[in-house]
Coordinates of C-alpha atoms in Angstrom, one line a residue:
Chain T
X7 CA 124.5 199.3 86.1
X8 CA 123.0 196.0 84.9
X9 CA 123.8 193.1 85.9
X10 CA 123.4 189.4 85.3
X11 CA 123.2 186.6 88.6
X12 CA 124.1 183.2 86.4
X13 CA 126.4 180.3 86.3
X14 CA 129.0 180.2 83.7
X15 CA 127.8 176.8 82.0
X16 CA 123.8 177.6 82.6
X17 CA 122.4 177.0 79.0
X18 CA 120.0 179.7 80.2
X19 CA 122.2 181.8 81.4
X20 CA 124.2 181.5 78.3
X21 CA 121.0 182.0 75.8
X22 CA 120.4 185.5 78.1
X23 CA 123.9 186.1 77.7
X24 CA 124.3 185.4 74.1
X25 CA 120.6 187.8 73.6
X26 CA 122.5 190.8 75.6
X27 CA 125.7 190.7 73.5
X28 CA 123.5 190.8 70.1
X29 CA 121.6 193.8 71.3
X30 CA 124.5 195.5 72.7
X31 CA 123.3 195.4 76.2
X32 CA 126.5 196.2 78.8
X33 CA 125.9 194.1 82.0
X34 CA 128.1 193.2 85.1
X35 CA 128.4 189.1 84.8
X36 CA 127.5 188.2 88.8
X37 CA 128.5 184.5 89.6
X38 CA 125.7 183.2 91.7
X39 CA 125.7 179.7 93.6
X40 CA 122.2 179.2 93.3
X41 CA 123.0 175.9 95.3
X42 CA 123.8 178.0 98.4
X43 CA 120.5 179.6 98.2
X44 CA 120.6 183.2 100.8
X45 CA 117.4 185.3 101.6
X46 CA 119.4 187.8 99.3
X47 CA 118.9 185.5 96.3
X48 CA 115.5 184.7 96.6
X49 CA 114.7 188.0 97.3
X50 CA 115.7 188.6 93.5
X51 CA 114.0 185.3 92.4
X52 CA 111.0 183.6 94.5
X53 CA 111.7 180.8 91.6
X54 CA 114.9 180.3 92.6
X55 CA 116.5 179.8 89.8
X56 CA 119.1 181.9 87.4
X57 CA 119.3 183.4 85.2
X58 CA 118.2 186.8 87.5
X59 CA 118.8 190.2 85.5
X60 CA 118.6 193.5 86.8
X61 CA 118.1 195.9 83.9
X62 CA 117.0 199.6 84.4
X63 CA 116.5 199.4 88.1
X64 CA 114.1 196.0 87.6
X65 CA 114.7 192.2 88.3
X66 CA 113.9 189.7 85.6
X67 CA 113.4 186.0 85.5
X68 CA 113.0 182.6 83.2
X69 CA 115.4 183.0 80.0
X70 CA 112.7 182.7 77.5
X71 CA 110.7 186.0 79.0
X72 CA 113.6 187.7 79.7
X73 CA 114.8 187.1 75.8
X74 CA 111.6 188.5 74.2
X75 CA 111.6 191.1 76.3
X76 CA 114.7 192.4 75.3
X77 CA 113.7 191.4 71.5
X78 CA 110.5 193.9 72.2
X79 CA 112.4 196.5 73.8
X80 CA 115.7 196.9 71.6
X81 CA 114.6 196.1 67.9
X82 CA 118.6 195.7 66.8
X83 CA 119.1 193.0 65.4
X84 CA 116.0 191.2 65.3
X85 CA 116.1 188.1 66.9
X86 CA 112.5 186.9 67.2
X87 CA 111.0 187.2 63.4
X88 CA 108.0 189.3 62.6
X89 CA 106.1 186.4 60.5
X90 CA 104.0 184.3 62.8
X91 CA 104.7 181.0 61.1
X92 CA 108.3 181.6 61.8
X93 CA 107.5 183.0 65.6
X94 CA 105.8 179.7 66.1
X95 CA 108.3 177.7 64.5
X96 CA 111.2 179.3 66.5
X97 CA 109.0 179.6 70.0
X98 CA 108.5 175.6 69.3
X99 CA 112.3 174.6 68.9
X100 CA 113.5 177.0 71.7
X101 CA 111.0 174.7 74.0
X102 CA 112.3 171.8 72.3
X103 CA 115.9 172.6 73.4
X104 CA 115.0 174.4 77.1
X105 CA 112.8 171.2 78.1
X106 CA 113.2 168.0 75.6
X107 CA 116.9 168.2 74.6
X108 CA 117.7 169.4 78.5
X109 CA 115.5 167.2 79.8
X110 CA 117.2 164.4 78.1
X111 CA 120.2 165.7 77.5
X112 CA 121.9 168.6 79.0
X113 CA 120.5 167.6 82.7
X114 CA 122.3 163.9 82.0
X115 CA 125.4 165.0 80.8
X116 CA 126.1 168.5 82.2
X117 CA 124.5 168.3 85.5
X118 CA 125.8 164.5 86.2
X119 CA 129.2 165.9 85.2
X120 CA 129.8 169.3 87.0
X121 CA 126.9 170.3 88.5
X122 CA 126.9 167.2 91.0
X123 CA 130.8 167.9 91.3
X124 CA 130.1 172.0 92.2
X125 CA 127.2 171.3 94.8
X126 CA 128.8 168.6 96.6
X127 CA 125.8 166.3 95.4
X128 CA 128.4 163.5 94.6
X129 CA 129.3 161.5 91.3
X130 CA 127.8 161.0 88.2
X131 CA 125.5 158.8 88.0
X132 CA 127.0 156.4 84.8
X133 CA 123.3 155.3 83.9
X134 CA 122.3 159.0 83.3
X135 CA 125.6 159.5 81.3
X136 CA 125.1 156.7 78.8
X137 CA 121.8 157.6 78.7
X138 CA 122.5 161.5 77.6
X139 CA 125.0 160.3 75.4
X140 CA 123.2 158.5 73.3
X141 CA 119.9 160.4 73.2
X142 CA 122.3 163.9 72.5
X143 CA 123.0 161.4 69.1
X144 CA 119.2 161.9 68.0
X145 CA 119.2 165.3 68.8
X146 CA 121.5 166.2 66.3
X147 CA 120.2 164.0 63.8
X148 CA 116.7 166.5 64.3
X149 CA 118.9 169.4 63.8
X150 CA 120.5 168.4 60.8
X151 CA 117.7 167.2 59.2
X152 CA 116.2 170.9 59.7
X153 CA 119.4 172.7 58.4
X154 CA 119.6 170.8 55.5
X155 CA 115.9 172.4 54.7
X156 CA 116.9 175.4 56.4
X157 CA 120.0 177.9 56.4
X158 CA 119.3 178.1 60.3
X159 CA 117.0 175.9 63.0
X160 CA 113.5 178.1 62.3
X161 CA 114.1 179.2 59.1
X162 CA 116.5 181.2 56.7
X163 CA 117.3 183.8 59.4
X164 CA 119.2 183.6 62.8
X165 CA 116.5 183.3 65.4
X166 CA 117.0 183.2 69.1
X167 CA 116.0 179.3 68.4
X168 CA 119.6 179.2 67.4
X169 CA 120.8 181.2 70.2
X170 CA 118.9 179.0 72.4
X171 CA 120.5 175.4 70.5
X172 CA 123.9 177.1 70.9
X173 CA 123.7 178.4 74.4
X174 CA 122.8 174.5 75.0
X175 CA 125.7 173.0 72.8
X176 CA 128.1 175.2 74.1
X177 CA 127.8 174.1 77.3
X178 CA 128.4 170.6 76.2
X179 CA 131.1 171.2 74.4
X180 CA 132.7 172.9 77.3
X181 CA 132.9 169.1 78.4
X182 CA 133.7 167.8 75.4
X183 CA 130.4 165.8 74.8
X184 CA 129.2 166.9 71.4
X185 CA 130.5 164.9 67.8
X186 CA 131.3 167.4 65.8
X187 CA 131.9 165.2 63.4
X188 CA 128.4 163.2 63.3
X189 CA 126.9 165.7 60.7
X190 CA 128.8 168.9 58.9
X191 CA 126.3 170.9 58.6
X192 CA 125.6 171.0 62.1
X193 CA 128.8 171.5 62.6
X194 CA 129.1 174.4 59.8
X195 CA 125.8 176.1 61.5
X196 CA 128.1 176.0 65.2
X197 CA 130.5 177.2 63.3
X198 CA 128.9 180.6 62.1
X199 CA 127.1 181.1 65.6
X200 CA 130.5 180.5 67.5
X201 CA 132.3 183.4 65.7
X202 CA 129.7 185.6 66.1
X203 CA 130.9 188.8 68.6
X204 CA 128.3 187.8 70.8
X205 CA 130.0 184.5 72.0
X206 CA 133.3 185.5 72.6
X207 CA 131.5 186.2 76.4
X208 CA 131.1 182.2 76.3
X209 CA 134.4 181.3 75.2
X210 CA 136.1 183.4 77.9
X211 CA 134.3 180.9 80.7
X212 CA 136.6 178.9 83.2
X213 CA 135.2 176.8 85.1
X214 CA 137.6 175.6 88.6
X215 CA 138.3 172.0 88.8
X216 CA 137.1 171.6 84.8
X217 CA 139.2 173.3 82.5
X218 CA 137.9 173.4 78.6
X219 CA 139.4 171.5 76.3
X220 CA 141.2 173.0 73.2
X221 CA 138.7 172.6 70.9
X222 CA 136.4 174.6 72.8
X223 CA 137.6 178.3 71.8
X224 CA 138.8 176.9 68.6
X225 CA 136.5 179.1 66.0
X226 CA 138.3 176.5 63.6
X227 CA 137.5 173.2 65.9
Chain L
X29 CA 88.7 169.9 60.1
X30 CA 90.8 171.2 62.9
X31 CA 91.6 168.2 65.2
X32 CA 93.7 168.7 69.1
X33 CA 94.9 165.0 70.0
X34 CA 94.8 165.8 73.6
X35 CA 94.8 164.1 77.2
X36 CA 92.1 165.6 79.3
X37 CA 93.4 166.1 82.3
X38 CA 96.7 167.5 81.2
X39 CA 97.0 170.5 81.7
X40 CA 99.0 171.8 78.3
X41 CA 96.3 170.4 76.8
X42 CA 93.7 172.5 79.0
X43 CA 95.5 175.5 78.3
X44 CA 95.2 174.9 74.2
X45 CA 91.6 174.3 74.9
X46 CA 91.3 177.2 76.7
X47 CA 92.6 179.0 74.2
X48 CA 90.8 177.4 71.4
X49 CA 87.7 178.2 73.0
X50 CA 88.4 181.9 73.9
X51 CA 89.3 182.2 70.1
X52 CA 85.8 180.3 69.3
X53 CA 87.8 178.1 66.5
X54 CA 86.2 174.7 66.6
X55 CA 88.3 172.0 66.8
X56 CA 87.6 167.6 67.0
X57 CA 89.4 166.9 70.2
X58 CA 90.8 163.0 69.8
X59 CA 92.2 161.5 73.0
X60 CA 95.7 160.1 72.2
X61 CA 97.2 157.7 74.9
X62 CA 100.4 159.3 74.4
X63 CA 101.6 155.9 77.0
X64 CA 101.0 153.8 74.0
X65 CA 103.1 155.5 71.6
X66 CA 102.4 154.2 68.1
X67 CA 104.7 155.4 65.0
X68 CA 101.4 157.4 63.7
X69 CA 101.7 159.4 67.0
X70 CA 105.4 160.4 66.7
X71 CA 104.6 161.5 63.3
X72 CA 102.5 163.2 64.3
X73 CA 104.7 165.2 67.0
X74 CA 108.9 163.9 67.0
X75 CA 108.4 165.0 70.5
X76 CA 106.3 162.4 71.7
X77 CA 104.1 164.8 73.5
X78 CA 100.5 165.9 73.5
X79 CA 99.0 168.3 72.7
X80 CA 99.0 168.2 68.9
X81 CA 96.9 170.7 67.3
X82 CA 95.9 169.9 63.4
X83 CA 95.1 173.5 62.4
X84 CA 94.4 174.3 59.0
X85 CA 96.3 171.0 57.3
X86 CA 99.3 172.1 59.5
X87 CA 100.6 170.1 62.7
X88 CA 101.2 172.4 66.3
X89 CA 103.4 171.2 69.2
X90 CA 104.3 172.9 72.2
X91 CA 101.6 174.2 73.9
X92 CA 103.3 178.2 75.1
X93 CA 103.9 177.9 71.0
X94 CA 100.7 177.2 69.9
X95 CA 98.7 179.4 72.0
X96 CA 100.8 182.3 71.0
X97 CA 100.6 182.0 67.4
X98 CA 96.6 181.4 67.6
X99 CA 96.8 184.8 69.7
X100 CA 98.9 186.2 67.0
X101 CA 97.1 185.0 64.2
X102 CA 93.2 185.3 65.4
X103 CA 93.5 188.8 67.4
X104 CA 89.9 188.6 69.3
X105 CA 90.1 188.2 72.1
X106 CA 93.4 189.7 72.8
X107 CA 95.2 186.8 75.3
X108 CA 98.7 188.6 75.0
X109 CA 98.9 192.3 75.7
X110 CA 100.5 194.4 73.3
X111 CA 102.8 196.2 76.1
X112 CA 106.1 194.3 77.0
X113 CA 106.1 194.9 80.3
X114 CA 102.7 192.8 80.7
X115 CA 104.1 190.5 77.6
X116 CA 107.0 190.2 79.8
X117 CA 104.8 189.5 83.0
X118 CA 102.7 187.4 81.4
X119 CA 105.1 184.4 79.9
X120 CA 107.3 184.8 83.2
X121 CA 104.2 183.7 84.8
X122 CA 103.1 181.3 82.2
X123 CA 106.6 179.3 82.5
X124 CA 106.2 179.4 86.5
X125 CA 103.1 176.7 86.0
X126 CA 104.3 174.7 83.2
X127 CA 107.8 174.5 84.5
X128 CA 107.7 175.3 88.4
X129 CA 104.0 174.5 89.2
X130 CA 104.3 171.8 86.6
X131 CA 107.6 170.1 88.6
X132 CA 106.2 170.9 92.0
X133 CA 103.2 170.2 92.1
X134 CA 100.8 169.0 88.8
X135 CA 103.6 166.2 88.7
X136 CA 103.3 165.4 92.6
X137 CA 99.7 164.8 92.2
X138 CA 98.4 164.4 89.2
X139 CA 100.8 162.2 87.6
X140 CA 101.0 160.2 90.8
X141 CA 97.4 159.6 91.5
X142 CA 95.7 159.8 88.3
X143 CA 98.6 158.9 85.4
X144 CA 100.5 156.5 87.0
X145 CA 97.2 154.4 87.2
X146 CA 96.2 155.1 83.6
X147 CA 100.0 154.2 82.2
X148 CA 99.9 150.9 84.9
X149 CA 103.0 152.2 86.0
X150 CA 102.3 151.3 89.8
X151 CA 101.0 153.1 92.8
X152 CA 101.5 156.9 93.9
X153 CA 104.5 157.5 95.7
X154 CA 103.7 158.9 98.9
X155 CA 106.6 160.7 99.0
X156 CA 105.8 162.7 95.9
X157 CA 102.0 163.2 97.4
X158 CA 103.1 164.7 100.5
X159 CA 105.3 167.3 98.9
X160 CA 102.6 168.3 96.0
X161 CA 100.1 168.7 98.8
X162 CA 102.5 171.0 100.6
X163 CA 104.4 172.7 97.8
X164 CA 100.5 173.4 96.7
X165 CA 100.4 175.8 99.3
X166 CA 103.1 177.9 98.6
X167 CA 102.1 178.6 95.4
X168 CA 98.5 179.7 96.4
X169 CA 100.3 182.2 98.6
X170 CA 102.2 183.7 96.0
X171 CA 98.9 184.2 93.6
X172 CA 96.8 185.7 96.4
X173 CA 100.1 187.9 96.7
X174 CA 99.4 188.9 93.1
X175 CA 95.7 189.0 92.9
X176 CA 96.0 191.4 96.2
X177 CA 98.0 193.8 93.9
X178 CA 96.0 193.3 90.4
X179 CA 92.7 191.7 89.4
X180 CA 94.7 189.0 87.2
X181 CA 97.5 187.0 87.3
X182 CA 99.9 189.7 85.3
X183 CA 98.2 192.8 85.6
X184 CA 94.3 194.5 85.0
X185 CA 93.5 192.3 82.0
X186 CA 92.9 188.3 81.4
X187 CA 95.9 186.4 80.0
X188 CA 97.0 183.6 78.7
X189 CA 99.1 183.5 82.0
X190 CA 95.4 183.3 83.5
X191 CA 94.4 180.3 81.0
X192 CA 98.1 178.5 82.1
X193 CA 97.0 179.1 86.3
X194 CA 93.8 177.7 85.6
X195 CA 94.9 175.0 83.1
X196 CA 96.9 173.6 86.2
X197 CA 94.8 174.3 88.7
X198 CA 91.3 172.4 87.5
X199 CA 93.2 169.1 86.6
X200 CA 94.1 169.2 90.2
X201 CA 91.1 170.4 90.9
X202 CA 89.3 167.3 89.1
X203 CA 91.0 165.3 91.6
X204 CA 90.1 167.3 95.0
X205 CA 93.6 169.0 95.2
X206 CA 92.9 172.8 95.6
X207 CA 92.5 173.8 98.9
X208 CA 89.9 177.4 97.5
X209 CA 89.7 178.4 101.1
X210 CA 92.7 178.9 101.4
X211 CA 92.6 182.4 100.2
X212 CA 89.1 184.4 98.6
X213 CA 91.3 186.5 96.2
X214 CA 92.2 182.8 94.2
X215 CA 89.0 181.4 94.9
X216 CA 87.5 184.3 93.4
X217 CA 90.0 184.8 90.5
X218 CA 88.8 180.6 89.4
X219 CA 85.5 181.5 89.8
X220 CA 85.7 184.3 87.7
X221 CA 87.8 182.0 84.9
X222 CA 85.5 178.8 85.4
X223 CA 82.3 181.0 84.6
X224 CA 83.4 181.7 81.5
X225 CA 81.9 179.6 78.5
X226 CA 85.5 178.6 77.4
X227 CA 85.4 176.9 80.7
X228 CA 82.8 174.3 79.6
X229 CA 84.6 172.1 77.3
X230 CA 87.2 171.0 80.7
X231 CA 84.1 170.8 83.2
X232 CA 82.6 168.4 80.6
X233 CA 85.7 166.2 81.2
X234 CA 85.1 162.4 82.4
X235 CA 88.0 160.4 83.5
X236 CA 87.0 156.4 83.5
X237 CA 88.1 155.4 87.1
X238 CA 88.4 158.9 88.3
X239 CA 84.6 160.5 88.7
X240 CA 85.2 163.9 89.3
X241 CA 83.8 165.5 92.4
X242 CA 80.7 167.6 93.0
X243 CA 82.3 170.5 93.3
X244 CA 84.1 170.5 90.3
X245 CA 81.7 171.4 87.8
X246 CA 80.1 173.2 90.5
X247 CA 80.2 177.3 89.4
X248 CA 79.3 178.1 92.9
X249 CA 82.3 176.0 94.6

């Protein structure tokens, strides 16, 4: 059986998740508390980290491998386009969302907010917070300006650059910390991804101790 | 012409280089003191990041991104196997050293000694030092660990995940931080990469401040 070690609200768990439900790839979802790190778990990962998935008999690591892989191996749907103008341009924003938005971002406002809470690493740090709050502003500022050129982030088909945006944003909006309201047709593009089949997985999440808010499953929110 | 705004010692930058080279497409390379941020450089990349390629009229960000779409779009060399497998090997390993490696250890030393006192943001934290120098280690280990099993990093051919290593590993290198006796089977595998005439571009690097040491233009090391 496969089978996928993450964390519920991991944005890279979620963009691996999200990549397996478009390709119709069954796995078992295997909670791991990469925070109580065993031999066991870096036995499966020497980088420590999830996502960690265990397809055909092999262990896999770092999302943005693991992704193409699956692109390369199971052609339905395509989720990595054949052009290389578009490649680049959706290899560039799925680095811009992975490092720059979670760098200034998701780490500030996700991490300070549950992360800190489920490793006993203590509270949110409020300069972080305000910090992420604002720069998560300018971020989708970027991505509107693109989908306003653009019927999605790379170009005028769903790439795993959206996949990748959305696995990010979801998270967020698990904790309530994304305006919907700042631009339509960001909302409108969440909107599309968020019915999708593939993300009812994401919407199914409970987190102990932070339970989402109504909006959160709303395909109408 | 084709321009790459660049910092030399940084090791994204290196690894576009590298690239570049391998590909033989010429290229001005234009220093951009990324510290001193002026509107023409976010213009130029929203990201605030180097390196910026100017290829063909068009401007590149991200290095991963860029060097797979000059792969993609000048085929010879090949720097990205055609089988997934090795595709999949190769960007697992090419995220561990500008994301782990990067964080670990590049970060603990290079910023600390060499761009902390370029940006006159203050002295190296010792703290940081100590750990780069020790996490440095560890991460030799695991590439004699590979290199015991395969002649490069992901498998019987050169890589781009070879070009990342090696991007990392001679900016440290400019600054006396690889311990090569550590273990033959690395020493070897630079050896082999810093003979090559794509090599000659990074050993021609001179840091004002920071003269680099004999050994590291040195093919016999």
């Amino acid at each position: 059986m496969n089978r996928l070690y993450h964390v519920p609200l991991s944005p890279f768990c979620r963009k691996v998740r999200l990549t397996l439900a478009e390709k119709k790839i069954e796995v078992e979802l295997v909670e791991e508390r990469y925070w109580e790190q065993g031999q066991d778990f870096l036995r499966r990962n020497p980088a420590g980290k999830v996502p960690i998935l265990r397809l055909n008999g092999r262990l896999l690591s770092e999302s943005q491998a693991i992704c193409e892989y699956i692109d390369e191996t199971v052609l339905v749907p395509p989720l990595v386009p054949r052009d290389p103008e578009l490649r680049y341009e959706m290899r560039r924003l799925c680095t811009w969302f992975d490092d720059k938005f979670h760098q200034e971002v998701t780490s500030k406002l996700l991490y300070e907010r549950v992360n800190k809470k489920l490793t006993k690493e203590g509270y949110p740090d409020s300069k972080n917070v305000k910090s992420g709050s604002s720069k998560i502003k300018y971020h989708l500022d970027y991505m509107a300006w693109l989908l306003d050129r653009r019927s999605w982030l790379a170009g005028d088909v769903m790439t795993l650059a959206d996949l990748t945006a959305a696995a990010h944003l979801s998270s967020l909006d698990y904790i309530s910390d994304v305006d919907w309201h700042r631009h339509e047709v960001v909302k409108d593009w969440y909107a599309k991804i968020k019915s999708r089949p593939s993300f009812r997985t994401l919407l199914a999440d409970q987190v102990p101790g932070f339970p989402p808010p109504r909006q959160y499953t709303d395909l109408d929110f």
